[in-house]
Amino acid sequence: MSGDSTVLVLNAGSSSLKYSLVDATSGKAFGSGLVERIGEGSGSLHHEGPAGRHEEDRSVDSHEDALRLALQAFEEHGPSLDDAGLIAVGHRVVHGGDRFSEPALVDDGLLATVEELVPLAPLHNPANLEGMRVALRLFPDVPHVAVFDTAFHQTLPPHAYTYAVPREWAEEHHIRRYGFHGTSVSFVVGRAAEMLGKPVEECRFVVMHLGNGASVTAVDGGCSVETSMGFTPLEGLVMGTRSGDVDPALPGHLNRHLGWDVVDVDRALNRDSGLKGLCGSNDFRTLLQKRAEGDEGADLAFDVYCHRLRKYVGSYYAVLGTVDALVFTGGVGEKSPEVRAAALAGLERLGIEVDEERNAAQSSAARDVATDDAEVRVLVVPTDEEWEIARQAAALAR
Ligand code: ADP
């Protein structure tokens, strides 16, 4: 473990804490883990270190308990945090509103601003805040850096981030498109430019982050110029449990005809829709399995998913004018040749042609799956949000 670029990356969710000890230069993770079901009476810890995997069930009352448990796991199962020479703690923070376009040092002012932004991310920001407060207490001697999921999209031009609703909504209530997945997009854009051998400033990409959540981003010269997630992560593509785009009149209709209130509608569109709503499972592997067995719901879910993706590729192509590469990342984007092939089939006139054999080859390496002659490259780039957070935190801490 080198002593001059090690960062502890923390991702505090409402009932979980993910952690990873990362070398910011190489991206190597020395140890990582997850504490789950915080405050739910029956918690658990999964820790991976040099000695292998350690799992333990125990009740975890608070984020402070969770972080103490993680520190204890480092002490007992390695690697030693004392020997790591931590240069920073990097925190994933979901919503930076229009206040943060860069990573920022965590201090009282930052905590107060993130608190002000809680109405924009009522589930995520309070957990992120708690994670930062606890970590500041336990690691008072190293710089803490907040890395925002929205920051990368702060370059969106007004015509892309403005909704066509009364102007006061934006002015008084900050209602606009923000975009998410920025840390991941920022990481894969850097890798994609390296693969093309061009400076990122000269590249135009359409980046598809397809995980449990999913989004598409148009990137021009390293800057996000359009993205499919909006005021919240609900907008855009079909996701594991989120509907993505629906007619905005739907909530009113559900209210009038089924008596659902906003909480019901919110839950239904965020948790019971998407792939889960269409075929009963939010897990893409299960969907593919069911589809192979001839399940009609799974077949339809696959088609709806790929059709939506294709529409976004086409519209972002038009936004950019020319495209150097389409970039797939996230669990589905990296591992499903079926999705890549279906979403891009028949687009030769746009210079897009997937090579069947290259696309089908399973690999965990970054790779180009377009045909040799295709004008637009089709890249599969494994994302690494922890490394990106570590890198951004280290850069600021230094
Ligand atoms: P998260 O968004 O939570 O970070 P991931 O990026 O890991 O999640 O993506 C999770 C999704 O990737 C799940 O739907 C999972 O089924 C899917 N996935 C994982 N492996 C495969 C695979 N081999 N083929 C297709 N989908 C996969």
Short mmCIF file of C-alpha atoms and ligand atoms in Angstrom, two decimals:
data_model
loop_
_atom_site.label_atom_id
_atom_site.label_comp_id
_atom_site.label_asym_id
_atom_site.label_seq_id
_atom_site.Cartn_x
_atom_site.Cartn_y
_atom_site.Cartn_z
CA MET A 1 0.00 0.00 0.00
CA SER A 2 1.54 3.32 -1.01
CA GLY A 3 1.38 6.07 1.54
CA ASP A 4 0.81 9.08 -0.65
CA SER A 5 -2.40 8.47 -2.53
CA THR A 6 -4.70 6.33 -0.42
CA VAL A 7 -8.25 7.57 0.00
CA LEU A 8 -11.09 6.13 2.07
CA VAL A 9 -14.21 6.42 -0.10
CA LEU A 10 -17.55 6.46 1.72
CA ASN A 11 -21.02 6.16 0.27
CA ALA A 12 -23.63 6.56 3.00
CA GLY A 13 -27.18 5.57 2.07
CA SER A 14 -30.28 5.83 4.23
CA SER A 15 -29.73 2.37 5.75
CA SER A 16 -26.33 1.37 4.41
CA LEU A 17 -22.69 2.41 4.32
CA LYS A 18 -20.39 1.36 1.50
CA TYR A 19 -16.68 1.90 1.98
CA SER A 20 -13.55 1.31 -0.02
CA LEU A 21 -9.88 2.00 0.59
CA VAL A 22 -8.56 3.03 -2.80
CA ASP A 23 -5.24 4.01 -4.30
CA ALA A 24 -6.16 7.20 -6.16
CA THR A 25 -3.33 6.75 -8.68
CA SER A 26 -3.86 3.14 -9.74
CA GLY A 27 -7.50 2.64 -8.71
CA LYS A 28 -6.55 -0.48 -6.77
CA ALA A 29 -8.95 -1.21 -3.90
CA PHE A 30 -7.02 -2.50 -0.88
CA GLY A 31 -10.14 -3.29 1.08
CA SER A 32 -13.84 -2.59 0.87
CA GLY A 33 -17.14 -3.44 2.42
CA LEU A 34 -20.76 -2.77 3.05
CA VAL A 35 -22.75 -2.33 6.25
CA GLU A 36 -26.46 -2.89 5.65
CA ARG A 37 -29.76 -2.46 7.48
CA ILE A 38 -28.55 0.36 9.71
CA GLY A 39 -31.19 1.21 12.30
CA GLU A 40 -33.38 -1.73 11.34
CA GLY A 41 -32.61 -4.01 14.27
CA SER A 42 -30.74 -6.66 12.29
CA GLY A 43 -27.65 -5.37 10.54
CA SER A 44 -24.84 -7.04 8.63
CA LEU A 45 -21.28 -6.38 7.55
CA HIS A 46 -19.46 -7.69 4.48
CA HIS A 47 -15.78 -6.85 4.44
CA GLU A 48 -13.14 -7.75 1.89
CA GLY A 49 -9.50 -7.41 2.71
CA PRO A 50 -6.19 -9.15 2.02
CA ALA A 51 -7.32 -12.13 4.11
CA GLY A 52 -10.44 -12.63 2.01
CA ARG A 53 -14.07 -12.12 2.80
CA HIS A 54 -15.47 -11.58 6.27
CA GLU A 55 -19.21 -11.56 6.96
CA GLU A 56 -20.96 -10.84 10.18
CA ASP A 57 -24.56 -10.27 11.33
CA ARG A 58 -25.07 -7.82 14.11
CA SER A 59 -27.41 -5.01 14.93
CA VAL A 60 -26.18 -1.59 13.79
CA ASP A 61 -28.02 1.35 15.32
CA SER A 62 -26.55 4.33 13.51
CA HIS A 63 -24.17 5.45 10.79
CA GLU A 64 -21.62 6.10 13.53
CA ASP A 65 -21.92 2.45 14.62
CA ALA A 66 -21.60 1.41 10.97
CA LEU A 67 -18.41 3.36 10.43
CA ARG A 68 -16.95 2.11 13.73
CA LEU A 69 -17.76 -1.42 12.61
CA ALA A 70 -15.99 -0.82 9.31
CA LEU A 71 -12.92 0.53 11.13
CA GLN A 72 -12.92 -2.50 13.39
CA ALA A 73 -13.08 -4.75 10.31
CA PHE A 74 -10.06 -2.96 8.86
CA GLU A 75 -8.24 -3.45 12.16
CA GLU A 76 -9.12 -7.13 12.55
CA HIS A 77 -9.12 -8.33 8.95
CA GLY A 78 -6.88 -5.76 7.26
CA PRO A 79 -5.60 -3.80 5.62
CA SER A 80 -4.47 -1.57 8.48
CA LEU A 81 -5.78 1.98 8.18
CA ASP A 82 -2.96 3.17 10.41
CA ASP A 83 -0.42 2.01 7.82
CA ALA A 84 -2.44 3.24 4.87
CA GLY A 85 -1.29 6.86 5.12
CA LEU A 86 -4.74 8.18 4.29
CA ILE A 87 -4.54 11.47 2.44
CA ALA A 88 -8.30 12.08 2.29
CA VAL A 89 -11.76 10.74 2.91
CA GLY A 90 -13.91 11.04 -0.23
CA HIS A 91 -17.68 11.19 0.22
CA ARG A 92 -20.22 10.44 -2.45
CA VAL A 93 -22.96 13.04 -2.19
CA VAL A 94 -25.98 12.68 -4.43
CA HIS A 95 -27.28 16.21 -4.83
CA GLY A 96 -25.22 19.36 -5.12
CA GLY A 97 -28.06 21.33 -6.74
CA ASP A 98 -26.71 24.23 -8.76
CA ARG A 99 -24.30 25.05 -5.94
CA PHE A 100 -21.53 22.55 -6.68
CA SER A 101 -19.98 21.99 -10.08
CA GLU A 102 -16.74 20.60 -8.63
CA PRO A 103 -15.71 18.45 -5.67
CA ALA A 104 -15.43 20.51 -2.50
CA LEU A 105 -13.76 20.33 0.90
CA VAL A 106 -16.17 19.33 3.65
CA ASP A 107 -16.49 22.07 6.27
CA ASP A 108 -19.34 23.66 8.20
CA GLY A 109 -20.29 25.80 5.22
CA LEU A 110 -20.52 22.79 2.91
CA LEU A 111 -22.58 20.82 5.41
CA ALA A 112 -24.99 23.74 5.74
CA THR A 113 -25.35 24.00 1.95
CA VAL A 114 -25.94 20.27 1.53
CA GLU A 115 -28.56 20.58 4.28
CA GLU A 116 -30.27 23.39 2.35
CA LEU A 117 -30.42 21.05 -0.65
CA VAL A 118 -32.24 18.30 1.28
CA PRO A 119 -35.62 19.19 -0.31
CA LEU A 120 -34.09 18.29 -3.70
CA ALA A 121 -32.94 14.84 -2.50
CA PRO A 122 -34.96 14.03 0.62
CA LEU A 123 -33.84 10.39 0.76
CA HIS A 124 -30.18 10.73 -0.17
CA ASN A 125 -28.76 14.00 1.11
CA PRO A 126 -29.66 13.43 4.80
CA ALA A 127 -27.84 10.09 4.71
CA ASN A 128 -24.85 11.64 2.93
CA LEU A 129 -24.79 14.42 5.55
CA GLU A 130 -24.85 11.91 8.38
CA GLY A 131 -21.98 9.99 6.74
CA MET A 132 -19.89 13.16 6.46
CA ARG A 133 -20.58 14.28 10.06
CA VAL A 134 -19.71 10.87 11.49
CA ALA A 135 -16.56 10.52 9.39
CA LEU A 136 -15.39 14.03 10.36
CA ARG A 137 -15.61 12.97 14.01
CA LEU A 138 -13.74 9.70 13.45
CA PHE A 139 -11.13 11.09 11.04
CA PRO A 140 -10.53 14.65 12.28
CA ASP A 141 -6.99 14.91 10.89
CA VAL A 142 -7.42 14.30 7.16
CA PRO A 143 -9.22 16.46 4.60
CA HIS A 144 -12.73 15.29 3.70
CA VAL A 145 -13.94 15.91 0.16
CA ALA A 146 -17.53 15.77 -1.10
CA VAL A 147 -17.92 14.50 -4.66
CA PHE A 148 -21.37 15.25 -6.08
CA ASP A 149 -23.29 13.02 -8.46
CA THR A 150 -24.86 16.08 -10.06
CA ALA A 151 -21.67 18.16 -10.44
CA PHE A 152 -20.62 16.85 -13.86
CA HIS A 153 -23.93 18.01 -15.34
CA GLN A 154 -23.61 21.59 -14.19
CA THR A 155 -22.33 22.38 -17.69
CA LEU A 156 -25.77 21.70 -19.20
CA PRO A 157 -26.86 24.76 -21.18
CA PRO A 158 -30.09 26.51 -20.08
CA HIS A 159 -32.03 25.17 -23.08
CA ALA A 160 -31.26 21.63 -21.90
CA TYR A 161 -31.82 22.05 -18.16
CA THR A 162 -34.93 24.22 -18.33
CA TYR A 163 -38.36 22.60 -18.16
CA ALA A 164 -41.15 24.36 -20.06
CA VAL A 165 -43.09 25.22 -16.91
CA PRO A 166 -43.79 28.64 -15.32
CA ARG A 167 -40.51 30.52 -14.87
CA GLU A 168 -41.14 31.02 -11.13
CA TRP A 169 -40.86 27.28 -10.53
CA ALA A 170 -37.20 27.45 -11.43
CA GLU A 171 -36.55 30.82 -9.84
CA GLU A 172 -38.29 30.14 -6.54
CA HIS A 173 -38.14 26.37 -6.19
CA HIS A 174 -35.00 25.34 -8.14
CA ILE A 175 -37.06 23.16 -10.45
CA ARG A 176 -34.85 22.24 -13.41
CA ARG A 177 -33.00 19.26 -14.81
CA TYR A 178 -29.93 18.35 -12.71
CA GLY A 179 -28.84 14.92 -13.95
CA PHE A 180 -27.15 12.17 -11.93
CA HIS A 181 -24.51 9.45 -12.42
CA GLY A 182 -22.02 12.27 -13.04
CA THR A 183 -19.13 10.57 -11.26
CA SER A 184 -19.46 7.48 -13.40
CA VAL A 185 -19.85 9.45 -16.63
CA SER A 186 -16.83 11.58 -15.80
CA PHE A 187 -14.76 8.42 -15.26
CA VAL A 188 -15.75 6.61 -18.46
CA VAL A 189 -15.39 9.75 -20.59
CA GLY A 190 -11.73 9.97 -19.55
CA ARG A 191 -11.15 6.31 -20.37
CA ALA A 192 -13.03 6.57 -23.68
CA ALA A 193 -10.92 9.54 -24.81
CA GLU A 194 -7.75 7.58 -23.96
CA MET A 195 -9.04 4.66 -26.02
CA LEU A 196 -9.60 6.93 -29.01
CA GLY A 197 -6.18 8.52 -28.48
CA LYS A 198 -7.68 12.01 -28.57
CA PRO A 199 -7.84 14.80 -26.01
CA VAL A 200 -11.20 14.73 -24.27
CA GLU A 201 -11.76 18.33 -25.41
CA GLU A 202 -12.01 17.08 -28.99
CA CYS A 203 -14.40 14.19 -28.34
CA ARG A 204 -18.15 13.85 -28.60
CA PHE A 205 -19.70 10.94 -26.77
CA VAL A 206 -23.08 9.50 -25.95
CA VAL A 207 -22.57 7.72 -22.62
CA MET A 208 -25.08 5.11 -21.48
CA HIS A 209 -24.80 4.21 -17.80
CA LEU A 210 -27.04 1.16 -17.49
CA GLY A 211 -27.11 -0.21 -13.93
CA ASN A 212 -30.04 -0.49 -11.55
CA GLY A 213 -30.53 3.17 -12.27
CA ALA A 214 -29.89 4.11 -15.89
CA SER A 215 -29.17 7.30 -17.78
CA VAL A 216 -27.80 8.60 -21.07
CA THR A 217 -25.58 11.67 -21.30
CA ALA A 218 -24.37 13.62 -24.32
CA VAL A 219 -20.81 14.82 -23.70
CA ASP A 220 -19.19 17.47 -25.88
CA GLY A 221 -15.53 18.28 -25.23
CA GLY A 222 -15.67 16.69 -21.79
CA CYS A 223 -18.79 18.66 -20.80
CA SER A 224 -22.24 17.25 -20.23
CA VAL A 225 -24.63 19.01 -22.63
CA GLU A 226 -27.73 16.85 -22.22
CA THR A 227 -28.72 14.06 -19.86
CA SER A 228 -31.77 11.89 -19.39
CA MET A 229 -32.24 12.02 -15.62
CA GLY A 230 -33.83 15.28 -14.61
CA PHE A 231 -35.00 16.99 -11.44
CA THR A 232 -34.82 13.51 -9.88
CA PRO A 233 -33.36 10.22 -11.12
CA LEU A 234 -36.86 9.10 -12.17
CA GLU A 235 -36.81 10.69 -15.62
CA GLY A 236 -35.50 9.10 -18.79
CA LEU A 237 -34.66 5.48 -19.48
CA VAL A 238 -36.47 2.38 -18.26
CA MET A 239 -34.68 1.28 -15.05
CA GLY A 240 -34.77 -1.63 -12.60
CA THR A 241 -37.74 -0.33 -10.63
CA ARG A 242 -38.22 3.19 -12.08
CA SER A 243 -40.52 3.91 -15.00
CA GLY A 244 -38.36 6.58 -16.61
CA ASP A 245 -40.38 8.85 -18.93
CA VAL A 246 -44.16 8.70 -18.62
CA ASP A 247 -46.85 11.17 -19.55
CA PRO A 248 -46.75 13.83 -16.80
CA ALA A 249 -50.57 13.65 -16.71
CA LEU A 250 -50.40 10.13 -15.30
CA PRO A 251 -50.22 11.07 -11.57
CA GLY A 252 -53.36 13.22 -11.94
CA HIS A 253 -55.17 10.39 -13.65
CA LEU A 254 -54.16 7.85 -10.99
CA ASN A 255 -55.33 10.28 -8.35
CA ARG A 256 -58.71 10.90 -9.94
CA HIS A 257 -59.43 7.30 -10.91
CA LEU A 258 -57.77 5.24 -8.17
CA GLY A 259 -57.65 7.79 -5.37
CA TRP A 260 -53.86 7.49 -5.11
CA ASP A 261 -52.10 10.34 -3.34
CA VAL A 262 -48.69 11.71 -4.31
CA VAL A 263 -46.86 9.32 -1.98
CA ASP A 264 -48.57 6.32 -3.63
CA VAL A 265 -47.74 7.57 -7.11
CA ASP A 266 -44.17 8.39 -6.17
CA ARG A 267 -43.63 4.94 -4.75
CA ALA A 268 -45.28 3.20 -7.70
CA LEU A 269 -43.18 5.03 -10.30
CA ASN A 270 -39.92 4.75 -8.36
CA ARG A 271 -40.16 1.30 -6.82
CA ASP A 272 -42.76 -0.83 -8.59
CA SER A 273 -42.27 0.18 -12.21
CA GLY A 274 -39.51 -0.23 -14.79
CA LEU A 275 -38.38 -3.80 -15.46
CA LYS A 276 -39.93 -4.94 -12.19
CA GLY A 277 -43.33 -3.57 -13.17
CA LEU A 278 -43.15 -5.14 -16.62
CA CYS A 279 -41.78 -8.59 -15.84
CA GLY A 280 -41.67 -8.97 -12.06
CA SER A 281 -37.91 -8.64 -11.68
CA ASN A 282 -35.66 -5.61 -11.55
CA ASP A 283 -32.57 -7.75 -12.09
CA PHE A 284 -31.50 -7.83 -15.72
CA ARG A 285 -29.98 -11.29 -15.45
CA THR A 286 -33.32 -12.67 -14.29
CA LEU A 287 -35.05 -10.87 -17.15
CA LEU A 288 -32.68 -12.43 -19.69
CA GLN A 289 -33.20 -15.85 -18.13
CA LYS A 290 -36.99 -15.52 -18.25
CA ARG A 291 -36.82 -14.22 -21.80
CA ALA A 292 -34.76 -17.23 -22.85
CA GLU A 293 -37.49 -19.41 -21.36
CA GLY A 294 -40.09 -17.68 -23.53
CA ASP A 295 -41.64 -15.43 -20.87
CA GLU A 296 -43.77 -12.83 -22.68
CA GLY A 297 -43.50 -10.17 -19.97
CA ALA A 298 -39.71 -10.44 -20.01
CA ASP A 299 -39.68 -10.21 -23.80
CA LEU A 300 -41.79 -7.06 -23.73
CA ALA A 301 -39.68 -5.56 -20.91
CA PHE A 302 -36.52 -6.16 -22.97
CA ASP A 303 -38.07 -4.55 -26.05
CA VAL A 304 -39.37 -1.51 -24.14
CA TYR A 305 -35.96 -1.09 -22.45
CA CYS A 306 -34.00 -1.24 -25.71
CA HIS A 307 -36.48 0.87 -27.66
CA ARG A 308 -36.26 3.67 -25.08
CA LEU A 309 -32.47 3.49 -25.15
CA ARG A 310 -32.43 3.66 -28.93
CA LYS A 311 -34.67 6.75 -28.92
CA TYR A 312 -32.25 8.50 -26.59
CA VAL A 313 -29.22 7.52 -28.67
CA GLY A 314 -30.90 9.00 -31.74
CA SER A 315 -31.94 12.20 -30.04
CA TYR A 316 -28.54 12.75 -28.39
CA TYR A 317 -26.83 12.09 -31.71
CA ALA A 318 -28.93 14.95 -33.05
CA VAL A 319 -28.03 17.13 -30.05
CA LEU A 320 -24.31 16.58 -30.69
CA GLY A 321 -24.40 16.66 -34.51
CA THR A 322 -21.47 14.27 -34.81
CA VAL A 323 -20.45 11.49 -32.47
CA ASP A 324 -17.02 9.88 -31.97
CA ALA A 325 -18.23 7.04 -29.78
CA LEU A 326 -21.20 5.55 -28.02
CA VAL A 327 -20.04 4.38 -24.61
CA PHE A 328 -21.73 1.61 -22.62
CA THR A 329 -21.14 1.24 -18.89
CA GLY A 330 -22.85 -0.05 -15.69
CA GLY A 331 -23.79 -3.68 -15.03
CA VAL A 332 -26.14 -4.03 -18.02
CA GLY A 333 -24.13 -1.81 -20.36
CA GLU A 334 -20.91 -3.70 -19.63
CA LYS A 335 -22.29 -7.22 -19.57
CA SER A 336 -25.26 -7.48 -21.88
CA PRO A 337 -24.32 -7.87 -25.54
CA GLU A 338 -28.05 -8.42 -26.20
CA VAL A 339 -28.92 -4.87 -25.11
CA ARG A 340 -26.06 -3.28 -27.05
CA ALA A 341 -26.99 -5.15 -30.21
CA ALA A 342 -30.74 -4.52 -29.96
CA ALA A 343 -30.45 -0.84 -29.09
CA LEU A 344 -28.08 -0.11 -32.00
CA ALA A 345 -29.41 -2.44 -34.71
CA GLY A 346 -30.00 -0.92 -38.12
CA LEU A 347 -28.22 2.37 -37.49
CA GLU A 348 -25.56 1.95 -40.20
CA ARG A 349 -26.74 5.14 -41.90
CA LEU A 350 -25.64 6.97 -38.75
CA GLY A 351 -22.21 5.34 -38.95
CA ILE A 352 -23.08 2.94 -36.13
CA GLU A 353 -22.38 -0.76 -36.65
CA VAL A 354 -21.78 -3.28 -33.90
CA ASP A 355 -19.45 -6.18 -34.72
CA GLU A 356 -21.33 -9.32 -33.71
CA GLU A 357 -18.32 -11.33 -32.62
CA ARG A 358 -16.61 -8.52 -30.71
CA ASN A 359 -19.87 -7.62 -29.02
CA ALA A 360 -20.56 -11.19 -27.94
CA ALA A 361 -17.11 -11.78 -26.45
CA GLN A 362 -17.29 -11.66 -22.64
CA SER A 363 -14.57 -9.52 -21.11
CA SER A 364 -14.13 -7.23 -18.16
CA ALA A 365 -11.68 -5.03 -20.05
CA ALA A 366 -12.52 -1.74 -21.74
CA ARG A 367 -13.04 -2.56 -25.42
CA ASP A 368 -14.32 -1.39 -28.80
CA VAL A 369 -17.11 -3.55 -30.23
CA ALA A 370 -17.80 -1.60 -33.44
CA THR A 371 -16.87 -2.98 -36.85
CA ASP A 372 -13.55 -1.75 -38.23
CA ASP A 373 -15.25 0.39 -40.86
CA ALA A 374 -17.85 2.00 -38.65
CA GLU A 375 -17.47 5.74 -38.33
CA VAL A 376 -18.77 5.83 -34.78
CA ARG A 377 -16.90 3.66 -32.24
CA VAL A 378 -18.95 1.60 -29.79
CA LEU A 379 -17.01 1.33 -26.55
CA VAL A 380 -17.70 -0.82 -23.51
CA VAL A 381 -15.98 0.80 -20.54
CA PRO A 382 -16.28 -0.66 -17.02
CA THR A 383 -17.04 2.18 -14.65
CA ASP A 384 -15.27 2.70 -11.33
CA GLU A 385 -17.01 5.35 -9.26
CA GLU A 386 -14.87 4.66 -6.18
CA TRP A 387 -11.69 5.32 -8.13
CA GLU A 388 -13.15 8.51 -9.60
CA ILE A 389 -14.16 9.74 -6.14
CA ALA A 390 -10.71 8.83 -4.79
CA ARG A 391 -9.03 10.64 -7.68
CA GLN A 392 -11.10 13.79 -7.29
CA ALA A 393 -10.70 13.75 -3.50
CA ALA A 394 -6.92 13.24 -3.75
CA ALA A 395 -6.56 16.04 -6.30
CA LEU A 396 -8.33 18.49 -4.01
CA ALA A 397 -6.65 17.25 -0.82
CA ARG A 398 -3.21 17.73 -2.34
P1 ADP B 1 -25.81 -0.31 -9.59
O1 ADP B 1 -26.58 0.59 -10.48
O2 ADP B 1 -26.56 -0.68 -8.35
O3 ADP B 1 -24.39 0.12 -9.36
P2 ADP B 1 -24.78 -2.25 -11.50
O4 ADP B 1 -24.15 -1.20 -12.34
O5 ADP B 1 -23.93 -3.29 -10.91
O6 ADP B 1 -25.73 -1.68 -10.36
O7 ADP B 1 -25.88 -2.97 -12.44
C1 ADP B 1 -26.77 -3.89 -11.94
C2 ADP B 1 -27.54 -4.50 -13.09
O8 ADP B 1 -26.63 -5.16 -13.98
C3 ADP B 1 -28.55 -5.54 -12.63
O9 ADP B 1 -29.77 -5.39 -13.32
C4 ADP B 1 -27.87 -6.82 -13.04
O10 ADP B 1 -28.79 -7.84 -13.32
C5 ADP B 1 -27.18 -6.40 -14.32
N1 ADP B 1 -26.16 -7.39 -14.70
C6 ADP B 1 -25.13 -7.85 -13.97
N2 ADP B 1 -24.46 -8.82 -14.65
C7 ADP B 1 -25.11 -8.99 -15.82
C8 ADP B 1 -24.93 -9.84 -16.95
N3 ADP B 1 -23.94 -10.72 -17.01
N4 ADP B 1 -25.79 -9.71 -17.99
C9 ADP B 1 -26.79 -8.81 -17.95
N5 ADP B 1 -27.02 -7.99 -16.91
C10 ADP B 1 -26.20 -8.07 -15.86
#
